[in-house]
Amino acid sequence: MKEILESVIAGDVEKVKSLVKKSLDDGVRPDQIISEGLIKAMDIVGSRMKSGEMYVPEVLIAAEAMKGGLSLVKPLLGDESSYAAGRVVIGTVAGDLHDIGKNLVVMLLESSGFEVIDLGVDVSTEDFAKALEEHKPQLVGLSALLTTTMAAMEETVKAINEKAPQVKTMIGGAPVSQQFADEIGAGGYAPDGAAAVDLAKQLLGA
Ligand code: B1M
C-alpha cells in the first residue's frame, strides 16, 4: 500500500497500475486499495500543494496516476447493472473544475447500486435543470472544492428546490459543511464518499 501511495504521489501511472494489479492478485480488498492507497496519496498531495512543496502540473500528474489505479479497482466494486437504490444526477458546480472527489463519490454510489448520471465539471444551474428533465433522478449531488464556487452551489440547490421540490439534494466537497447545507436548503451534506453513499440511501429510503 505504501508503494501505491508513493507511486501516486510520484505520478507514475504505469507503476500504480501494476502495483494495484499485484495487490488485487494478492487478495487485498479493492476498498482498502482506494482508502489506504489512492485517497491517502491524494490527501498528501493536497497538503504538499498547500505548503508549496508540489505545483499544479505535479498535482495533475498525480491525479492521473490515481485515476489509472481507480480504473482497475472500479469494476470490482460491484454490479453496476442493478440500479435498485435509485437514480442520481451528479456534477461539480459552475466555475469549478475539481472532479477527483466527485468521481470517487460516483464510483462508490454506482458500486452501491445507484444509477449515476455524471454531468462532469463546471455544470451550470441550467445544465442541472436540463438533466433533471431528461433523466428524472430522485437525487442530485453537487460537489464544490472552491470557496468561490459555493455561491454557484447555493444557486443550483435553490433552483432545484423551487422547480423540483420532490428531488432531494446532497452536497459535498472540502469547503462545504452541514451548516452550509442547512443554510442553502440542501437535503444533506456528506464529508466523504462513504458518507455520501449512506446519505443517498437515507435520503431515498433505499
Ligand atoms: Co485545486 N484547489 N485549484 N486543483 N486543488 C484546492 C481545492 C485547494 C484547497 C488547494 C489549496 O490552495 N490548498 C484550493 C481551494 C482554496 C479555496 O477555495 N478555499 C485550490 C485552488 C485555489 C485551485 C485553483 C484556483 C488554483 C489556481 O489555478 N490558482 C484552481 C481552480 C480551477 C477551477 O476549479 N476553476 C485549481 C486547480 C486544481 C487542479 C486542476 C490542478 C487539480 C484538480 C484536478 C481534478 O480534480 N481533476 C487541483 C487539485 C487536485 C486540488 C487539491 C490538491 C486536491 C483536491 C482533491 O482531489 N482531493 C486541493 C487541496 C486539497 O483538497 N487538499 C485543491 C482529493 C479528493 C479525494 O478529496 O475533492 O475533498 P475531495 O473529495 C472528497 C470529499 O470532499 C467528498 O468526498 C470526496 C471523497 O472522500 N466530496 C463529496 C467531494 N465531492 C462530494 C460530493 C458529494 C459528497 C461528498 O455529494 C454530491
Coordinates of C-alpha atoms and ligand atoms in Angstrom, one line a residue:
M1 CA 0.0 0.0 0.0
K2 CA 2.9 2.3 0.8
E3 CA 4.3 1.7 -2.7
I4 CA 1.0 2.5 -4.3
L5 CA 0.8 5.7 -2.2
E6 CA 4.3 6.8 -3.2
S7 CA 3.7 6.0 -6.9
V8 CA 0.6 8.1 -7.0
I9 CA 2.4 11.0 -5.4
A10 CA 5.2 10.5 -8.0
G11 CA 2.7 10.4 -10.8
D12 CA 3.9 7.1 -12.1
V13 CA 0.7 5.8 -13.7
E14 CA 2.1 2.5 -15.0
K15 CA 3.7 1.7 -11.7
V16 CA 0.4 2.5 -9.9
K17 CA -1.5 0.2 -12.3
S18 CA 0.9 -2.7 -11.9
L19 CA 1.0 -2.3 -8.1
V20 CA -2.8 -2.2 -7.9
K21 CA -3.0 -5.3 -10.1
K22 CA -0.5 -7.1 -7.9
S23 CA -2.4 -6.1 -4.7
L24 CA -5.6 -7.4 -6.2
D25 CA -3.9 -10.6 -7.2
D26 CA -2.6 -10.9 -3.6
G27 CA -6.1 -10.6 -2.3
V28 CA -6.1 -7.0 -1.0
R29 CA -9.6 -5.7 -0.9
P30 CA -10.5 -3.0 -3.5
D31 CA -11.9 -0.6 -0.9
Q32 CA -8.7 -0.9 1.1
I33 CA -6.6 -0.1 -2.0
I34 CA -8.8 3.0 -2.5
S35 CA -8.8 4.3 1.1
E36 CA -5.3 3.3 2.2
G37 CA -3.5 3.8 -1.1
L38 CA -5.2 6.1 -3.6
I39 CA -7.2 8.5 -1.5
K40 CA -4.5 8.8 1.2
A41 CA -2.0 9.6 -1.5
M42 CA -4.2 12.5 -2.8
D43 CA -4.6 13.8 0.8
I44 CA -0.8 14.0 1.0
V45 CA -0.6 15.6 -2.5
G46 CA -3.2 18.2 -1.2
S47 CA -1.2 19.1 1.8
R48 CA 2.0 19.3 -0.2
M49 CA 0.3 21.6 -2.7
K50 CA -0.8 23.8 0.2
S51 CA 2.6 24.0 1.7
G52 CA 4.2 24.8 -1.8
E53 CA 6.1 21.5 -2.0
M54 CA 4.1 20.4 -5.1
Y55 CA 3.0 22.5 -8.0
V56 CA -0.1 22.3 -10.2
P57 CA 1.4 20.1 -13.0
E58 CA 2.7 17.6 -10.5
V59 CA -0.6 17.5 -8.8
L60 CA -2.3 16.9 -12.1
I61 CA 0.1 14.1 -12.9
A62 CA -0.6 12.5 -9.5
A63 CA -4.3 12.8 -10.1
E64 CA -3.9 11.0 -13.4
A65 CA -1.9 8.2 -11.7
M66 CA -4.7 7.9 -9.1
K67 CA -7.3 7.7 -11.8
G68 CA -5.2 4.9 -13.5
G69 CA -5.4 2.9 -10.3
L70 CA -9.1 3.6 -9.8
S71 CA -9.9 2.4 -13.3
L72 CA -8.7 -1.1 -12.3
V73 CA -10.4 -1.2 -8.9
K74 CA -13.7 0.3 -10.0
P75 CA -15.1 -2.7 -12.0
L76 CA -14.5 -4.9 -8.9
L77 CA -16.6 -2.8 -6.5
G78 CA -20.0 -4.0 -7.5
D79 CA -22.5 -4.9 -10.1
E80 CA -23.4 -1.7 -12.0
S81 CA -26.3 -3.4 -13.8
S82 CA -28.6 -3.5 -10.8
Y83 CA -29.7 0.0 -10.0
A84 CA -32.2 -0.8 -7.3
A85 CA -31.1 2.0 -5.0
G86 CA -32.2 5.0 -7.2
R87 CA -31.1 7.4 -9.9
V88 CA -28.7 10.2 -9.1
V89 CA -27.6 13.1 -11.3
I90 CA -24.2 14.5 -10.1
G91 CA -21.8 17.2 -11.1
T92 CA -19.2 19.7 -9.9
V93 CA -20.8 23.1 -9.8
A94 CA -20.3 26.1 -12.2
G95 CA -16.8 27.5 -12.3
D96 CA -15.2 24.5 -10.5
L97 CA -13.0 22.0 -12.3
H98 CA -12.2 19.7 -9.4
D99 CA -13.5 16.2 -10.1
I100 CA -11.4 13.7 -8.2
G101 CA -13.6 13.6 -5.1
K102 CA -16.7 13.7 -7.2
N103 CA -15.5 10.8 -9.3
L104 CA -14.9 8.8 -6.1
V105 CA -18.4 9.5 -4.9
V106 CA -19.8 8.4 -8.3
M107 CA -17.8 5.2 -8.2
L108 CA -19.0 4.4 -4.6
L109 CA -22.6 5.3 -5.4
E110 CA -22.5 3.0 -8.5
S111 CA -20.9 0.2 -6.6
S112 CA -23.7 0.6 -4.0
G113 CA -26.4 0.0 -6.6
F114 CA -27.3 3.6 -7.7
E115 CA -27.6 4.6 -11.3
V116 CA -25.5 7.7 -11.7
I117 CA -25.6 10.2 -14.5
D118 CA -22.4 12.2 -14.2
L119 CA -22.6 15.7 -15.7
G120 CA -18.9 16.3 -15.2
V121 CA -17.4 19.6 -14.0
D122 CA -18.3 23.3 -14.4
V123 CA -22.0 22.4 -14.5
S124 CA -24.3 25.4 -14.6
T125 CA -27.7 25.6 -12.9
E126 CA -29.3 25.4 -16.4
D127 CA -27.5 22.2 -17.2
F128 CA -28.6 20.6 -13.9
A129 CA -32.1 21.7 -14.7
K130 CA -31.9 20.1 -18.2
A131 CA -30.6 16.9 -16.7
L132 CA -33.5 16.8 -14.2
E133 CA -35.9 16.9 -17.1
E134 CA -34.1 14.4 -19.2
H135 CA -33.1 11.8 -16.5
K136 CA -35.8 12.3 -13.8
P137 CA -33.5 11.5 -10.9
Q138 CA -34.6 11.1 -7.3
L139 CA -31.4 12.7 -6.1
V140 CA -29.0 15.4 -7.3
G141 CA -25.4 15.5 -6.0
L142 CA -23.4 18.7 -6.1
S143 CA -19.7 19.0 -5.5
A144 CA -17.6 22.1 -4.9
L145 CA -13.9 22.4 -3.9
L146 CA -13.5 26.2 -4.1
T147 CA -14.9 28.7 -1.6
T148 CA -15.6 30.9 -4.6
T149 CA -18.0 28.3 -6.2
M150 CA -20.1 27.8 -3.1
A151 CA -22.4 30.5 -4.4
A152 CA -23.0 28.5 -7.6
M153 CA -23.9 25.5 -5.4
E154 CA -26.4 27.6 -3.5
E155 CA -27.9 29.0 -6.7
T156 CA -28.3 25.5 -8.1
V157 CA -29.8 23.9 -4.9
K158 CA -32.3 26.8 -4.6
A159 CA -33.3 26.4 -8.2
I160 CA -33.9 22.7 -7.8
N161 CA -35.8 23.2 -4.6
E162 CA -38.0 25.7 -6.4
K163 CA -38.6 23.8 -9.7
A164 CA -38.5 20.2 -8.5
P165 CA -39.1 20.1 -4.7
Q166 CA -39.6 16.3 -4.9
V167 CA -36.0 15.8 -5.9
K168 CA -33.5 15.5 -3.0
T169 CA -30.1 17.2 -3.0
M170 CA -26.8 16.2 -1.4
I171 CA -23.7 18.4 -1.3
G172 CA -20.1 17.7 -0.6
G173 CA -16.5 19.0 -1.1
A174 CA -13.8 20.4 1.2
P175 CA -15.2 23.9 1.8
V176 CA -18.8 22.9 2.5
S177 CA -20.4 21.7 5.7
Q178 CA -23.6 20.6 7.3
Q179 CA -24.2 24.1 8.4
F180 CA -23.8 25.4 4.8
A181 CA -26.2 22.6 3.6
D182 CA -28.8 23.8 6.2
E183 CA -28.3 27.4 5.1
I184 CA -28.9 26.8 1.4
G185 CA -31.7 24.2 1.9
A186 CA -29.8 21.2 0.7
G187 CA -31.1 17.8 1.7
G188 CA -27.8 16.8 3.3
Y189 CA -24.0 17.1 3.4
A190 CA -21.5 14.2 3.2
P191 CA -17.9 14.7 4.2
D192 CA -16.6 11.8 2.1
G193 CA -17.5 9.1 -0.3
A194 CA -18.7 6.5 2.2
A195 CA -20.8 9.1 4.0
A196 CA -22.2 10.1 0.6
V197 CA -23.5 6.6 0.0
D198 CA -25.1 6.4 3.4
L199 CA -26.7 9.8 3.0
A200 CA -28.0 9.0 -0.5
K201 CA -29.6 5.8 0.9
Q202 CA -31.0 7.7 3.8
L203 CA -32.5 10.5 1.6
L204 CA -34.0 8.0 -0.8
G205 CA -35.1 5.5 1.9
A206 CA -33.1 2.8 0.0
Ligands
B1M1 CO1 -7.2 22.9 -6.7 N1 -7.6 23.9 -5.0 N2 -7.3 24.6 -7.7 N3 -6.7 21.9 -8.2 N4 -6.9 21.5 -5.5 C1 -7.8 23.1 -3.8 C2 -9.3 22.7 -3.6 C3 -7.2 24.0 -2.7 C4 -7.8 23.7 -1.3 C5 -5.7 23.9 -2.7 C6 -5.0 24.9 -1.7 O1 -4.9 26.0 -2.0 N5 -4.7 24.4 -0.6 C7 -7.6 25.4 -3.3 C8 -9.0 25.9 -2.9 C9 -8.9 27.1 -1.9 C10 -10.3 27.5 -1.5 O2 -11.1 27.8 -2.3 N6 -10.5 27.5 -0.3 C11 -7.5 25.1 -4.8 C12 -7.3 26.1 -5.7 C13 -7.1 27.6 -5.2 C14 -7.3 25.9 -7.1 C15 -7.1 26.9 -8.3 C16 -7.8 28.2 -8.1 C17 -5.5 27.0 -8.4 C18 -5.1 28.1 -9.4 O3 -5.3 27.9 -10.5 N7 -4.6 29.1 -8.8 C19 -7.5 26.1 -9.5 C20 -9.0 26.2 -9.7 C21 -9.5 25.6 -11.0 C22 -11.0 25.6 -11.1 O4 -11.6 24.7 -10.5 N8 -11.6 26.6 -11.7 C23 -7.2 24.7 -9.0 C24 -6.9 23.6 -9.9 C25 -6.6 22.4 -9.5 C26 -6.1 21.3 -10.4 C27 -6.7 21.4 -11.8 C28 -4.6 21.4 -10.5 C29 -6.4 20.0 -9.6 C30 -7.8 19.4 -9.9 C31 -7.7 18.1 -10.8 C32 -9.0 17.5 -10.9 O5 -9.9 17.5 -10.0 N9 -9.2 16.8 -12.0 C33 -6.4 20.5 -8.2 C34 -6.3 19.7 -7.0 C35 -6.0 18.3 -7.3 C36 -6.5 20.2 -5.7 C37 -6.2 19.5 -4.4 C38 -4.7 19.5 -4.2 C39 -6.8 18.2 -4.2 C40 -8.3 18.0 -4.4 C41 -8.6 16.6 -4.4 O6 -8.7 16.0 -5.5 N10 -8.6 16.0 -3.2 C42 -6.9 20.5 -3.4 C43 -6.3 20.6 -2.0 C44 -6.9 19.7 -1.0 O7 -8.1 19.3 -1.1 N11 -6.2 19.3 0.0 C45 -7.1 21.8 -4.2 C46 -8.8 14.5 -3.0 C47 -10.3 14.2 -3.1 C48 -10.4 12.7 -2.9 O8 -10.9 14.9 -2.0 O9 -12.1 16.5 -3.5 O10 -12.2 16.8 -1.0 P1 -12.1 15.9 -2.2 O11 -13.4 14.9 -2.2 C49 -13.8 14.2 -1.0 C50 -14.8 14.9 -0.1 O12 -14.7 16.3 -0.2 C51 -16.1 14.4 -0.5 O13 -15.9 13.1 -0.9 C52 -14.6 13.0 -1.6 C53 -14.0 11.6 -1.3 O14 -13.7 11.4 0.0 N12 -16.8 15.0 -1.6 C54 -18.2 14.8 -1.7 C55 -16.5 15.7 -2.7 N13 -17.5 16.0 -3.5 C56 -18.6 15.4 -2.9 C57 -19.9 15.4 -3.3 C58 -20.8 14.7 -2.5 C59 -20.4 14.1 -1.3 C60 -19.1 14.1 -0.9 O15 -22.1 14.6 -2.8 C61 -22.5 15.0 -4.1

